Amino acid sequence: MDIIKFGIVTGCILLLSTVGFSMIWKSEKFLNIAHGQLILVGAYIAYLFNVTLGLPFAVSAIGSVVVTAFIGLLIAKVFYYPVRHQGQLVLLFTSIGLAYVIYGTVQALAGTKVKAYNLAPTQALTIGGKSFFTPHEIAIIFIAITCALSLHIFLAKSKSGRGIRAMAENIRLAQIRGIHFSRLYTFIWLIASGLAGLAGVLLAMNGSLHTDIGWIEILVVLSAAVLGGSGAIYGAMLAALIIGLSMDFSTLIIPASYRPTVAFLIIILVLFIRPQGLSKGGST
């Protein structure tokens, strides 16, 4: 029961970070490796608000999501937009360089010691003598489900959401339809970066806060995105839950420190058996 519980929580956090990564992959057509460091930034901004400034955790979390969203948009406008037309490889290497810069900056400012938020200790709810989720874990699951449903409604029902889907599927056809790309790209970067920040906060809340979480998480996020199908948003949601459960189930037979290895094994199997991932053609 505990393994399933941990796997669901891990999958929910991974869902948030993978969906944001997949949105950038699908719309900008490159792998944004710096996305992992936005997860790190979100976690540490919440720490700044919560521990250093003494704000309530909920306020700190919301503030972190907003600030991280705009940091992500600023990074895109300053570093990615100017080289967008030079090809995917240039964008990829730019993102790798930015990842190291962000990582080094956070490490220089915050130090390398493991940190934690100011949160009241909680105990798992017990029903019939059996232990279930803690209030923090319930909050993580609720937030992930709410974000997933909200994003689905936005993409399916709103004009901007339909524009994003059209742009991701066929950019030339979207141009013919007169869709305003600049505004949609702004929405995409804000949403993706905000989700990364939120994932960072929940990741640190569920475990510990250290400067390596960005590098660790981006590897697992990449695995989930590949399993979901080359930037497919809905596929990424399902893939995140599958990988989250798989990593935690793997601790029954391998040490917990090797959990990310399972994600890479899944990537290898997917590339051999079903290269298009869970979503055929990688479509949203």
PDB file of C-alpha atoms in Angstrom:
ATOM      1  CA  MET A   1       0.000   0.000   0.000  1.00  0.00           C
ATOM      2  CA  ASP A   2       2.809   2.418   0.889  1.00  0.00           C
ATOM      3  CA  ILE A   3       4.540   1.786  -2.451  1.00  0.00           C
ATOM      4  CA  ILE A   4       1.346   2.596  -4.364  1.00  0.00           C
ATOM      5  CA  LYS A   5       0.821   5.705  -2.250  1.00  0.00           C
ATOM      6  CA  PHE A   6       4.355   6.966  -2.814  1.00  0.00           C
ATOM      7  CA  GLY A   7       4.111   6.167  -6.522  1.00  0.00           C
ATOM      8  CA  ILE A   8       0.907   8.164  -6.943  1.00  0.00           C
ATOM      9  CA  VAL A   9       2.402  11.185  -5.185  1.00  0.00           C
ATOM     10  CA  THR A  10       5.620  10.942  -7.228  1.00  0.00           C
ATOM     11  CA  GLY A  11       3.580  10.614 -10.410  1.00  0.00           C
ATOM     12  CA  CYS A  12       1.451  13.648  -9.584  1.00  0.00           C
ATOM     13  CA  ILE A  13       4.503  15.859  -9.057  1.00  0.00           C
ATOM     14  CA  LEU A  14       6.108  14.472 -12.206  1.00  0.00           C
ATOM     15  CA  LEU A  15       2.885  15.155 -14.115  1.00  0.00           C
ATOM     16  CA  LEU A  16       3.145  18.888 -13.437  1.00  0.00           C
ATOM     17  CA  SER A  17       6.771  19.193 -14.503  1.00  0.00           C
ATOM     18  CA  THR A  18       6.370  16.922 -17.548  1.00  0.00           C
ATOM     19  CA  VAL A  19       3.319  18.718 -18.917  1.00  0.00           C
ATOM     20  CA  GLY A  20       5.191  22.025 -18.858  1.00  0.00           C
ATOM     21  CA  PHE A  21       8.219  20.447 -20.540  1.00  0.00           C
ATOM     22  CA  SER A  22       6.000  18.836 -23.196  1.00  0.00           C
ATOM     23  CA  MET A  23       4.239  22.122 -23.957  1.00  0.00           C
ATOM     24  CA  ILE A  24       7.582  23.720 -24.828  1.00  0.00           C
ATOM     25  CA  TRP A  25       8.713  20.667 -26.780  1.00  0.00           C
ATOM     26  CA  LYS A  26       5.509  20.583 -28.814  1.00  0.00           C
ATOM     27  CA  SER A  27       5.318  24.310 -29.557  1.00  0.00           C
ATOM     28  CA  GLU A  28       8.980  25.371 -29.784  1.00  0.00           C
ATOM     29  CA  LYS A  29      10.217  22.026 -31.175  1.00  0.00           C
ATOM     30  CA  PHE A  30      13.229  21.641 -28.881  1.00  0.00           C
ATOM     31  CA  LEU A  31      14.120  19.981 -25.580  1.00  0.00           C
ATOM     32  CA  ASN A  32      14.357  22.692 -22.936  1.00  0.00           C
ATOM     33  CA  ILE A  33      16.927  21.212 -20.556  1.00  0.00           C
ATOM     34  CA  ALA A  34      16.803  24.407 -18.463  1.00  0.00           C
ATOM     35  CA  HIS A  35      13.239  23.408 -17.507  1.00  0.00           C
ATOM     36  CA  GLY A  36      14.757  21.314 -14.719  1.00  0.00           C
ATOM     37  CA  GLN A  37      16.451  24.356 -13.244  1.00  0.00           C
ATOM     38  CA  LEU A  38      13.144  26.257 -13.256  1.00  0.00           C
ATOM     39  CA  ILE A  39      11.929  23.464 -10.984  1.00  0.00           C
ATOM     40  CA  LEU A  40      14.902  24.282  -8.761  1.00  0.00           C
ATOM     41  CA  VAL A  41      14.188  28.023  -8.934  1.00  0.00           C
ATOM     42  CA  GLY A  42      10.551  27.510  -7.958  1.00  0.00           C
ATOM     43  CA  ALA A  43      11.530  25.422  -4.945  1.00  0.00           C
ATOM     44  CA  TYR A  44      14.059  27.974  -3.682  1.00  0.00           C
ATOM     45  CA  ILE A  45      11.863  31.022  -4.277  1.00  0.00           C
ATOM     46  CA  ALA A  46       9.220  29.376  -2.087  1.00  0.00           C
ATOM     47  CA  TYR A  47      11.934  28.795   0.530  1.00  0.00           C
ATOM     48  CA  LEU A  48      12.898  32.479   0.344  1.00  0.00           C
ATOM     49  CA  PHE A  49       9.294  33.564   0.900  1.00  0.00           C
ATOM     50  CA  ASN A  50       8.464  30.934   3.520  1.00  0.00           C
ATOM     51  CA  VAL A  51      11.615  30.647   5.635  1.00  0.00           C
ATOM     52  CA  THR A  52      13.604  33.823   5.014  1.00  0.00           C
ATOM     53  CA  LEU A  53      10.671  36.251   4.840  1.00  0.00           C
ATOM     54  CA  GLY A  54       8.401  34.273   7.166  1.00  0.00           C
ATOM     55  CA  LEU A  55       5.345  34.191   4.892  1.00  0.00           C
ATOM     56  CA  PRO A  56       2.726  31.421   5.180  1.00  0.00           C
ATOM     57  CA  PHE A  57       3.539  28.394   3.053  1.00  0.00           C
ATOM     58  CA  ALA A  58       0.451  28.715   0.840  1.00  0.00           C
ATOM     59  CA  VAL A  59       1.289  32.349   0.055  1.00  0.00           C
ATOM     60  CA  SER A  60       4.915  31.384  -0.553  1.00  0.00           C
ATOM     61  CA  ALA A  61       3.925  28.600  -2.944  1.00  0.00           C
ATOM     62  CA  ILE A  62       1.592  30.825  -4.971  1.00  0.00           C
ATOM     63  CA  GLY A  63       4.163  33.609  -5.055  1.00  0.00           C
ATOM     64  CA  SER A  64       6.828  31.176  -6.213  1.00  0.00           C
ATOM     65  CA  VAL A  65       4.662  29.914  -9.081  1.00  0.00           C
ATOM     66  CA  VAL A  66       3.981  33.459 -10.287  1.00  0.00           C
ATOM     67  CA  VAL A  67       7.611  34.589 -10.022  1.00  0.00           C
ATOM     68  CA  THR A  68       8.935  31.426 -11.696  1.00  0.00           C
ATOM     69  CA  ALA A  69       6.420  31.807 -14.522  1.00  0.00           C
ATOM     70  CA  PHE A  70       7.691  35.286 -15.324  1.00  0.00           C
ATOM     71  CA  ILE A  71      11.337  34.240 -14.928  1.00  0.00           C
ATOM     72  CA  GLY A  72      10.720  31.502 -17.492  1.00  0.00           C
ATOM     73  CA  LEU A  73       9.080  33.962 -19.876  1.00  0.00           C
ATOM     74  CA  LEU A  74      11.951  36.431 -19.428  1.00  0.00           C
ATOM     75  CA  ILE A  75      14.508  33.708 -20.153  1.00  0.00           C
ATOM     76  CA  ALA A  76      12.609  32.750 -23.302  1.00  0.00           C
ATOM     77  CA  LYS A  77      12.423  36.328 -24.589  1.00  0.00           C
ATOM     78  CA  VAL A  78      16.065  37.156 -23.819  1.00  0.00           C
ATOM     79  CA  PHE A  79      17.810  33.894 -24.746  1.00  0.00           C
ATOM     80  CA  TYR A  80      15.553  31.659 -26.851  1.00  0.00           C
ATOM     81  CA  TYR A  81      13.600  34.024 -29.085  1.00  0.00           C
ATOM     82  CA  PRO A  82      16.709  35.637 -30.662  1.00  0.00           C
ATOM     83  CA  VAL A  83      18.097  32.232 -31.755  1.00  0.00           C
ATOM     84  CA  ARG A  84      14.781  30.526 -32.481  1.00  0.00           C
ATOM     85  CA  HIS A  85      15.319  30.558 -36.259  1.00  0.00           C
ATOM     86  CA  GLN A  86      18.839  29.105 -36.046  1.00  0.00           C
ATOM     87  CA  GLY A  87      17.547  25.586 -35.505  1.00  0.00           C
ATOM     88  CA  GLN A  88      16.754  23.085 -32.776  1.00  0.00           C
ATOM     89  CA  LEU A  89      20.385  22.266 -32.049  1.00  0.00           C
ATOM     90  CA  VAL A  90      21.202  25.895 -31.211  1.00  0.00           C
ATOM     91  CA  LEU A  91      18.164  26.082 -28.926  1.00  0.00           C
ATOM     92  CA  LEU A  92      19.131  22.814 -27.236  1.00  0.00           C
ATOM     93  CA  PHE A  93      22.687  23.939 -26.493  1.00  0.00           C
ATOM     94  CA  THR A  94      21.414  27.326 -25.347  1.00  0.00           C
ATOM     95  CA  SER A  95      19.125  25.580 -22.869  1.00  0.00           C
ATOM     96  CA  ILE A  96      21.973  23.393 -21.598  1.00  0.00           C
ATOM     97  CA  GLY A  97      24.150  26.454 -21.043  1.00  0.00           C
ATOM     98  CA  LEU A  98      21.326  28.253 -19.263  1.00  0.00           C
ATOM     99  CA  ALA A  99      20.747  25.218 -17.053  1.00  0.00           C
ATOM    100  CA  TYR A 100      24.329  25.394 -15.794  1.00  0.00           C
ATOM    101  CA  VAL A 101      24.134  29.166 -15.293  1.00  0.00           C
ATOM    102  CA  ILE A 102      20.893  28.928 -13.293  1.00  0.00           C
ATOM    103  CA  TYR A 103      22.205  25.994 -11.265  1.00  0.00           C
ATOM    104  CA  GLY A 104      25.435  27.805 -10.431  1.00  0.00           C
ATOM    105  CA  THR A 105      23.602  31.004  -9.525  1.00  0.00           C
ATOM    106  CA  VAL A 106      21.193  29.253  -7.149  1.00  0.00           C
ATOM    107  CA  GLN A 107      24.030  27.284  -5.589  1.00  0.00           C
ATOM    108  CA  ALA A 108      26.098  30.456  -5.062  1.00  0.00           C
ATOM    109  CA  LEU A 109      23.179  32.321  -3.475  1.00  0.00           C
ATOM    110  CA  ALA A 110      21.597  29.528  -1.429  1.00  0.00           C
ATOM    111  CA  GLY A 111      24.512  27.243  -0.648  1.00  0.00           C
ATOM    112  CA  THR A 112      24.624  23.476  -0.912  1.00  0.00           C
ATOM    113  CA  LYS A 113      23.120  22.501   2.451  1.00  0.00           C
ATOM    114  CA  VAL A 114      19.854  20.572   2.457  1.00  0.00           C
ATOM    115  CA  LYS A 115      16.943  22.792   3.502  1.00  0.00           C
ATOM    116  CA  ALA A 116      13.284  22.391   4.422  1.00  0.00           C
ATOM    117  CA  TYR A 117      10.162  24.553   4.498  1.00  0.00           C
ATOM    118  CA  ASN A 118       8.491  25.719   7.688  1.00  0.00           C
ATOM    119  CA  LEU A 119       5.680  23.179   7.662  1.00  0.00           C
ATOM    120  CA  ALA A 120       3.795  21.703  10.574  1.00  0.00           C
ATOM    121  CA  PRO A 121       4.505  17.963  10.910  1.00  0.00           C
ATOM    122  CA  THR A 122       1.641  15.768   9.782  1.00  0.00           C
ATOM    123  CA  GLN A 123       0.690  12.139  10.255  1.00  0.00           C
ATOM    124  CA  ALA A 124      -0.898   9.795   7.774  1.00  0.00           C
ATOM    125  CA  LEU A 125      -4.648   9.390   8.060  1.00  0.00           C
ATOM    126  CA  THR A 126      -5.651   6.002   9.437  1.00  0.00           C
ATOM    127  CA  ILE A 127      -8.809   4.136   8.489  1.00  0.00           C
ATOM    128  CA  GLY A 128      -9.505   0.792  10.105  1.00  0.00           C
ATOM    129  CA  GLY A 129      -6.006   0.708  11.511  1.00  0.00           C
ATOM    130  CA  LYS A 130      -4.428   1.131   8.076  1.00  0.00           C
ATOM    131  CA  SER A 131      -2.244   4.117   7.191  1.00  0.00           C
ATOM    132  CA  PHE A 132      -3.199   6.217   4.169  1.00  0.00           C
ATOM    133  CA  PHE A 133      -2.092   9.566   2.743  1.00  0.00           C
ATOM    134  CA  THR A 134      -0.833  12.455   4.863  1.00  0.00           C
ATOM    135  CA  PRO A 135      -2.556  15.849   4.483  1.00  0.00           C
ATOM    136  CA  HIS A 136       0.486  17.065   2.501  1.00  0.00           C
ATOM    137  CA  GLU A 137       0.223  14.125   0.098  1.00  0.00           C
ATOM    138  CA  ILE A 138      -3.510  14.687  -0.319  1.00  0.00           C
ATOM    139  CA  ALA A 139      -2.781  18.329  -1.132  1.00  0.00           C
ATOM    140  CA  ILE A 140      -0.232  17.302  -3.784  1.00  0.00           C
ATOM    141  CA  ILE A 141      -2.691  14.913  -5.442  1.00  0.00           C
ATOM    142  CA  PHE A 142      -5.498  17.492  -5.336  1.00  0.00           C
ATOM    143  CA  ILE A 143      -3.284  20.212  -6.825  1.00  0.00           C
ATOM    144  CA  ALA A 144      -2.062  17.926  -9.621  1.00  0.00           C
ATOM    145  CA  ILE A 145      -5.586  16.812 -10.552  1.00  0.00           C
ATOM    146  CA  THR A 146      -6.872  20.397 -10.438  1.00  0.00           C
ATOM    147  CA  CYS A 147      -4.038  21.636 -12.655  1.00  0.00           C
ATOM    148  CA  ALA A 148      -4.506  18.783 -15.146  1.00  0.00           C
ATOM    149  CA  LEU A 149      -8.253  19.395 -15.423  1.00  0.00           C
ATOM    150  CA  SER A 150      -7.788  23.163 -15.657  1.00  0.00           C
ATOM    151  CA  LEU A 151      -5.219  22.764 -18.424  1.00  0.00           C
ATOM    152  CA  HIS A 152      -7.520  20.391 -20.313  1.00  0.00           C
ATOM    153  CA  ILE A 153     -10.401  22.866 -20.110  1.00  0.00           C
ATOM    154  CA  PHE A 154      -8.094  25.704 -21.207  1.00  0.00           C
ATOM    155  CA  LEU A 155      -6.778  23.760 -24.221  1.00  0.00           C
ATOM    156  CA  ALA A 156     -10.164  22.370 -25.237  1.00  0.00           C
ATOM    157  CA  LYS A 157     -12.542  25.250 -24.552  1.00  0.00           C
ATOM    158  CA  SER A 158     -10.707  28.577 -24.711  1.00  0.00           C
ATOM    159  CA  LYS A 159      -9.766  30.406 -27.902  1.00  0.00           C
ATOM    160  CA  SER A 160      -6.134  30.679 -26.799  1.00  0.00           C
ATOM    161  CA  GLY A 161      -6.038  26.987 -25.895  1.00  0.00           C
ATOM    162  CA  ARG A 162      -7.375  25.942 -29.292  1.00  0.00           C
ATOM    163  CA  GLY A 163      -4.848  28.268 -30.884  1.00  0.00           C
ATOM    164  CA  ILE A 164      -2.017  26.587 -28.976  1.00  0.00           C
ATOM    165  CA  ARG A 165      -3.190  23.158 -30.120  1.00  0.00           C
ATOM    166  CA  ALA A 166      -3.508  24.326 -33.721  1.00  0.00           C
ATOM    167  CA  MET A 167      -0.050  25.891 -33.619  1.00  0.00           C
ATOM    168  CA  ALA A 168       1.478  22.746 -32.144  1.00  0.00           C
ATOM    169  CA  GLU A 169      -0.139  20.477 -34.734  1.00  0.00           C
ATOM    170  CA  ASN A 170       0.450  22.518 -37.903  1.00  0.00           C
ATOM    171  CA  ILE A 171       2.123  25.894 -37.594  1.00  0.00           C
ATOM    172  CA  ARG A 172       1.647  26.795 -41.272  1.00  0.00           C
ATOM    173  CA  LEU A 173      -2.073  26.105 -41.140  1.00  0.00           C
ATOM    174  CA  ALA A 174      -2.271  28.144 -37.948  1.00  0.00           C
ATOM    175  CA  GLN A 175      -0.586  31.040 -39.777  1.00  0.00           C
ATOM    176  CA  ILE A 176      -3.164  30.839 -42.548  1.00  0.00           C
ATOM    177  CA  ARG A 177      -5.939  30.976 -39.954  1.00  0.00           C
ATOM    178  CA  GLY A 178      -4.482  34.249 -38.653  1.00  0.00           C
ATOM    179  CA  ILE A 179      -3.496  33.021 -35.189  1.00  0.00           C
ATOM    180  CA  HIS A 180      -1.359  35.516 -33.241  1.00  0.00           C
ATOM    181  CA  PHE A 181       1.735  33.547 -32.322  1.00  0.00           C
ATOM    182  CA  SER A 182       3.398  36.086 -30.037  1.00  0.00           C
ATOM    183  CA  ARG A 183       0.547  36.066 -27.528  1.00  0.00           C
ATOM    184  CA  LEU A 184       0.261  32.279 -27.605  1.00  0.00           C
ATOM    185  CA  TYR A 185       3.989  31.806 -27.040  1.00  0.00           C
ATOM    186  CA  THR A 186       3.676  34.088 -24.017  1.00  0.00           C
ATOM    187  CA  PHE A 187       0.864  31.907 -22.636  1.00  0.00           C
ATOM    188  CA  ILE A 188       2.864  28.729 -23.273  1.00  0.00           C
ATOM    189  CA  TRP A 189       6.004  29.934 -21.507  1.00  0.00           C
ATOM    190  CA  LEU A 190       4.059  31.334 -18.560  1.00  0.00           C
ATOM    191  CA  ILE A 191       2.093  28.100 -18.081  1.00  0.00           C
ATOM    192  CA  ALA A 192       5.070  25.782 -18.592  1.00  0.00           C
ATOM    193  CA  SER A 193       7.364  27.768 -16.293  1.00  0.00           C
ATOM    194  CA  GLY A 194       4.658  28.172 -13.659  1.00  0.00           C
ATOM    195  CA  LEU A 195       4.045  24.419 -13.641  1.00  0.00           C
ATOM    196  CA  ALA A 196       7.793  23.844 -13.267  1.00  0.00           C
ATOM    197  CA  GLY A 197       7.866  26.181 -10.279  1.00  0.00           C
ATOM    198  CA  LEU A 198       4.867  24.450  -8.718  1.00  0.00           C
ATOM    199  CA  ALA A 199       6.455  21.037  -9.246  1.00  0.00           C
ATOM    200  CA  GLY A 200       9.597  22.281  -7.514  1.00  0.00           C
ATOM    201  CA  VAL A 201       7.636  23.481  -4.493  1.00  0.00           C
ATOM    202  CA  LEU A 202       5.734  20.197  -4.177  1.00  0.00           C
ATOM    203  CA  LEU A 203       8.891  18.163  -4.736  1.00  0.00           C
ATOM    204  CA  ALA A 204      10.692  19.953  -1.904  1.00  0.00           C
ATOM    205  CA  MET A 205       7.597  19.808   0.299  1.00  0.00           C
ATOM    206  CA  ASN A 206       7.353  16.051  -0.172  1.00  0.00           C
ATOM    207  CA  GLY A 207      11.058  15.448   0.405  1.00  0.00           C
ATOM    208  CA  SER A 208      13.967  17.800   0.959  1.00  0.00           C
ATOM    209  CA  LEU A 209      15.283  20.905  -0.758  1.00  0.00           C
ATOM    210  CA  HIS A 210      18.743  20.733  -2.318  1.00  0.00           C
ATOM    211  CA  THR A 211      20.398  22.224  -5.372  1.00  0.00           C
ATOM    212  CA  ASP A 212      20.571  18.968  -7.344  1.00  0.00           C
ATOM    213  CA  ILE A 213      16.812  18.438  -7.663  1.00  0.00           C
ATOM    214  CA  GLY A 214      16.746  20.217 -11.023  1.00  0.00           C
ATOM    215  CA  TRP A 215      19.255  17.846 -12.626  1.00  0.00           C
ATOM    216  CA  ILE A 216      17.626  14.768 -11.127  1.00  0.00           C
ATOM    217  CA  GLU A 217      14.115  15.803 -12.111  1.00  0.00           C
ATOM    218  CA  ILE A 218      14.880  16.828 -15.710  1.00  0.00           C
ATOM    219  CA  LEU A 219      16.159  13.324 -16.461  1.00  0.00           C
ATOM    220  CA  VAL A 220      12.933  11.764 -15.212  1.00  0.00           C
ATOM    221  CA  VAL A 221      10.843  14.452 -16.942  1.00  0.00           C
ATOM    222  CA  LEU A 222      12.574  13.704 -20.240  1.00  0.00           C
ATOM    223  CA  SER A 223      11.784  10.015 -19.770  1.00  0.00           C
ATOM    224  CA  ALA A 224       8.108  10.746 -19.142  1.00  0.00           C
ATOM    225  CA  ALA A 225       7.924  13.116 -22.112  1.00  0.00           C
ATOM    226  CA  VAL A 226       9.422  10.499 -24.436  1.00  0.00           C
ATOM    227  CA  LEU A 227       7.065   7.833 -23.110  1.00  0.00           C
ATOM    228  CA  GLY A 228       4.136  10.213 -23.567  1.00  0.00           C
ATOM    229  CA  GLY A 229       5.040  10.777 -27.192  1.00  0.00           C
ATOM    230  CA  SER A 230       7.257  13.628 -28.477  1.00  0.00           C
ATOM    231  CA  GLY A 231       5.618  16.507 -26.676  1.00  0.00           C
ATOM    232  CA  ALA A 232       2.094  15.065 -26.454  1.00  0.00           C
ATOM    233  CA  ILE A 233       0.519  16.820 -23.476  1.00  0.00           C
ATOM    234  CA  TYR A 234      -2.119  14.231 -22.595  1.00  0.00           C
ATOM    235  CA  GLY A 235       0.318  11.400 -23.205  1.00  0.00           C
ATOM    236  CA  ALA A 236       2.740  13.102 -20.829  1.00  0.00           C
ATOM    237  CA  MET A 237       0.124  13.103 -18.069  1.00  0.00           C
ATOM    238  CA  LEU A 238      -0.376   9.339 -18.317  1.00  0.00           C
ATOM    239  CA  ALA A 239       3.338   8.672 -18.760  1.00  0.00           C
ATOM    240  CA  ALA A 240       4.205  10.668 -15.632  1.00  0.00           C
ATOM    241  CA  LEU A 241       1.902   8.517 -13.509  1.00  0.00           C
ATOM    242  CA  ILE A 242       3.267   5.310 -15.039  1.00  0.00           C
ATOM    243  CA  ILE A 243       6.883   6.303 -14.422  1.00  0.00           C
ATOM    244  CA  GLY A 244       6.112   7.587 -10.925  1.00  0.00           C
ATOM    245  CA  LEU A 245       4.557   4.261  -9.956  1.00  0.00           C
ATOM    246  CA  SER A 246       7.291   2.273 -11.716  1.00  0.00           C
ATOM    247  CA  MET A 247      10.102   4.110  -9.915  1.00  0.00           C
ATOM    248  CA  ASP A 248       8.582   3.541  -6.499  1.00  0.00           C
ATOM    249  CA  PHE A 249       7.680  -0.089  -7.199  1.00  0.00           C
ATOM    250  CA  SER A 250      11.305  -0.637  -8.237  1.00  0.00           C
ATOM    251  CA  THR A 251      12.436   0.062  -4.662  1.00  0.00           C
ATOM    252  CA  LEU A 252      11.118  -3.392  -3.773  1.00  0.00           C
ATOM    253  CA  ILE A 253      14.073  -4.934  -5.619  1.00  0.00           C
ATOM    254  CA  ILE A 254      16.697  -2.177  -6.008  1.00  0.00           C
ATOM    255  CA  PRO A 255      18.031   0.576  -3.697  1.00  0.00           C
ATOM    256  CA  ALA A 256      16.005   3.798  -3.700  1.00  0.00           C
ATOM    257  CA  SER A 257      19.002   5.753  -5.022  1.00  0.00           C
ATOM    258  CA  TYR A 258      18.638   3.878  -8.331  1.00  0.00           C
ATOM    259  CA  ARG A 259      15.003   4.902  -8.883  1.00  0.00           C
ATOM    260  CA  PRO A 260      15.781   7.243 -11.823  1.00  0.00           C
ATOM    261  CA  THR A 261      17.433   4.300 -13.612  1.00  0.00           C
ATOM    262  CA  VAL A 262      13.983   2.781 -14.065  1.00  0.00           C
ATOM    263  CA  ALA A 263      12.895   5.831 -16.045  1.00  0.00           C
ATOM    264  CA  PHE A 264      15.804   5.337 -18.459  1.00  0.00           C
ATOM    265  CA  LEU A 265      15.048   1.650 -18.847  1.00  0.00           C
ATOM    266  CA  ILE A 266      11.499   2.617 -19.806  1.00  0.00           C
ATOM    267  CA  ILE A 267      12.870   5.054 -22.423  1.00  0.00           C
ATOM    268  CA  ILE A 268      15.002   2.286 -23.962  1.00  0.00           C
ATOM    269  CA  LEU A 269      12.035  -0.089 -24.111  1.00  0.00           C
ATOM    270  CA  VAL A 270       9.808   2.589 -25.625  1.00  0.00           C
ATOM    271  CA  LEU A 271      12.363   3.461 -28.315  1.00  0.00           C
ATOM    272  CA  PHE A 272      12.599  -0.209 -29.294  1.00  0.00           C
ATOM    273  CA  ILE A 273       8.951  -1.232 -29.030  1.00  0.00           C
ATOM    274  CA  ARG A 274       6.871   1.926 -29.613  1.00  0.00           C
ATOM    275  CA  PRO A 275       9.011   4.899 -30.711  1.00  0.00           C
ATOM    276  CA  GLN A 276       5.980   7.186 -31.003  1.00  0.00           C
ATOM    277  CA  GLY A 277       5.201   6.767 -27.292  1.00  0.00           C
ATOM    278  CA  LEU A 278       1.776   6.369 -25.739  1.00  0.00           C
ATOM    279  CA  SER A 279       0.191   8.971 -28.019  1.00  0.00           C
ATOM    280  CA  LYS A 280       0.290   7.789 -31.594  1.00  0.00           C
ATOM    281  CA  GLY A 281       2.043  10.381 -33.689  1.00  0.00           C
ATOM    282  CA  GLY A 282       2.765  12.452 -30.626  1.00  0.00           C
ATOM    283  CA  SER A 283      -0.478  14.382 -31.019  1.00  0.00           C
ATOM    284  CA  THR A 284      -2.254  16.212 -28.232  1.00  0.00           C
TER     285      THR A 284
END
